[in-house]
Amino acid sequence: SPDAAGQTFQGVEPTATVRNADDGSALATFTPPRLGTETALVVIEIYLRNGAWKARAVGQGYANGLAGIATD
């Protein structure tokens, strides 16, 4: 998060890539839509459900920094 430095994600294209642990191949990628005044960002969520790991694309930005994530 650029929150502490007072910067934003404007003009940045953060891409999350989920890779196979065995061979490093890409299983999925996600780049959130164009960003602006966001200072904190959740690109993906990784979680365990019914014994299987899952990844969900989120792409949620917060203009109020990490406090926005903490209170969401």
CSV table of C-alpha atoms in Angstrom, one decimal:
chain,number,residue,atom,x,y,z
A,1,SER,CA,0.0,0.0,0.0
A,2,PRO,CA,1.4,3.5,-0.8
A,3,ASP,CA,-0.8,4.8,2.1
A,4,ALA,CA,2.1,5.8,4.3
A,5,ALA,CA,3.9,7.7,1.6
A,6,GLY,CA,0.8,9.7,0.5
A,7,GLN,CA,0.9,8.1,-2.9
A,8,THR,CA,-2.0,6.6,-4.9
A,9,PHE,CA,-2.3,3.7,-7.3
A,10,GLN,CA,-3.2,6.1,-10.1
A,11,GLY,CA,-1.5,4.9,-13.3
A,12,VAL,CA,-0.4,1.6,-11.7
A,13,GLU,CA,-1.6,-1.7,-13.1
A,14,PRO,CA,-1.1,-4.3,-10.2
A,15,THR,CA,-1.6,-7.8,-11.5
A,16,ALA,CA,-2.1,-10.8,-9.3
A,17,THR,CA,-0.9,-14.2,-10.6
A,18,VAL,CA,-1.8,-17.5,-9.0
A,19,ARG,CA,0.8,-20.1,-9.8
A,20,ASN,CA,1.1,-23.8,-9.6
A,21,ALA,CA,3.4,-24.6,-6.7
A,22,ASP,CA,4.9,-27.6,-8.5
A,23,ASP,CA,5.9,-26.1,-11.8
A,24,GLY,CA,5.4,-22.4,-11.5
A,25,SER,CA,2.8,-22.2,-14.3
A,26,ALA,CA,0.2,-19.5,-14.2
A,27,LEU,CA,-3.2,-20.8,-13.2
A,28,ALA,CA,-5.0,-17.4,-13.2
A,29,THR,CA,-4.2,-13.7,-13.5
A,30,PHE,CA,-6.2,-10.7,-12.6
A,31,THR,CA,-5.6,-7.0,-13.2
A,32,PRO,CA,-8.2,-4.7,-11.6
A,33,PRO,CA,-9.8,-1.9,-13.6
A,34,ARG,CA,-8.1,1.5,-13.9
A,35,LEU,CA,-7.3,3.0,-10.5
A,36,GLY,CA,-7.3,6.6,-9.3
A,37,THR,CA,-7.2,8.0,-5.8
A,38,GLU,CA,-6.9,4.6,-4.1
A,39,THR,CA,-4.1,4.3,-1.5
A,40,ALA,CA,-4.9,0.7,-0.5
A,41,LEU,CA,-6.0,-2.2,-2.7
A,42,VAL,CA,-7.3,-5.7,-2.3
A,43,VAL,CA,-6.4,-7.4,-5.6
A,44,ILE,CA,-7.4,-11.0,-4.8
A,45,GLU,CA,-8.6,-13.1,-1.8
A,46,ILE,CA,-7.1,-16.5,-1.2
A,47,TYR,CA,-9.0,-18.8,1.1
A,48,LEU,CA,-9.6,-22.5,2.0
A,49,ARG,CA,-13.1,-23.9,1.4
A,50,ASN,CA,-14.1,-27.5,1.9
A,51,GLY,CA,-10.5,-28.6,1.9
A,52,ALA,CA,-9.6,-26.8,-1.4
A,53,TRP,CA,-7.8,-23.6,-1.9
A,54,LYS,CA,-9.7,-20.9,-3.8
A,55,ALA,CA,-8.7,-17.5,-5.3
A,56,ARG,CA,-11.3,-14.8,-5.9
A,57,ALA,CA,-10.6,-11.7,-8.0
A,58,VAL,CA,-11.7,-8.6,-5.9
A,59,GLY,CA,-10.1,-5.4,-7.3
A,60,GLN,CA,-11.5,-3.2,-4.5
A,61,GLY,CA,-9.6,0.0,-3.9
A,62,TYR,CA,-9.8,2.4,-0.9
A,63,ALA,CA,-9.1,6.1,-1.0
A,64,ASN,CA,-8.8,6.2,2.8
A,65,GLY,CA,-5.9,3.7,2.9
A,66,LEU,CA,-5.5,0.7,5.1
A,67,ALA,CA,-8.1,2.1,7.5
A,68,GLY,CA,-10.6,1.5,4.7
A,69,ILE,CA,-9.7,-2.1,4.4
A,70,ALA,CA,-9.8,-2.6,8.2
A,71,THR,CA,-13.3,-1.1,8.5
A,72,ASP,CA,-14.8,-2.8,5.5
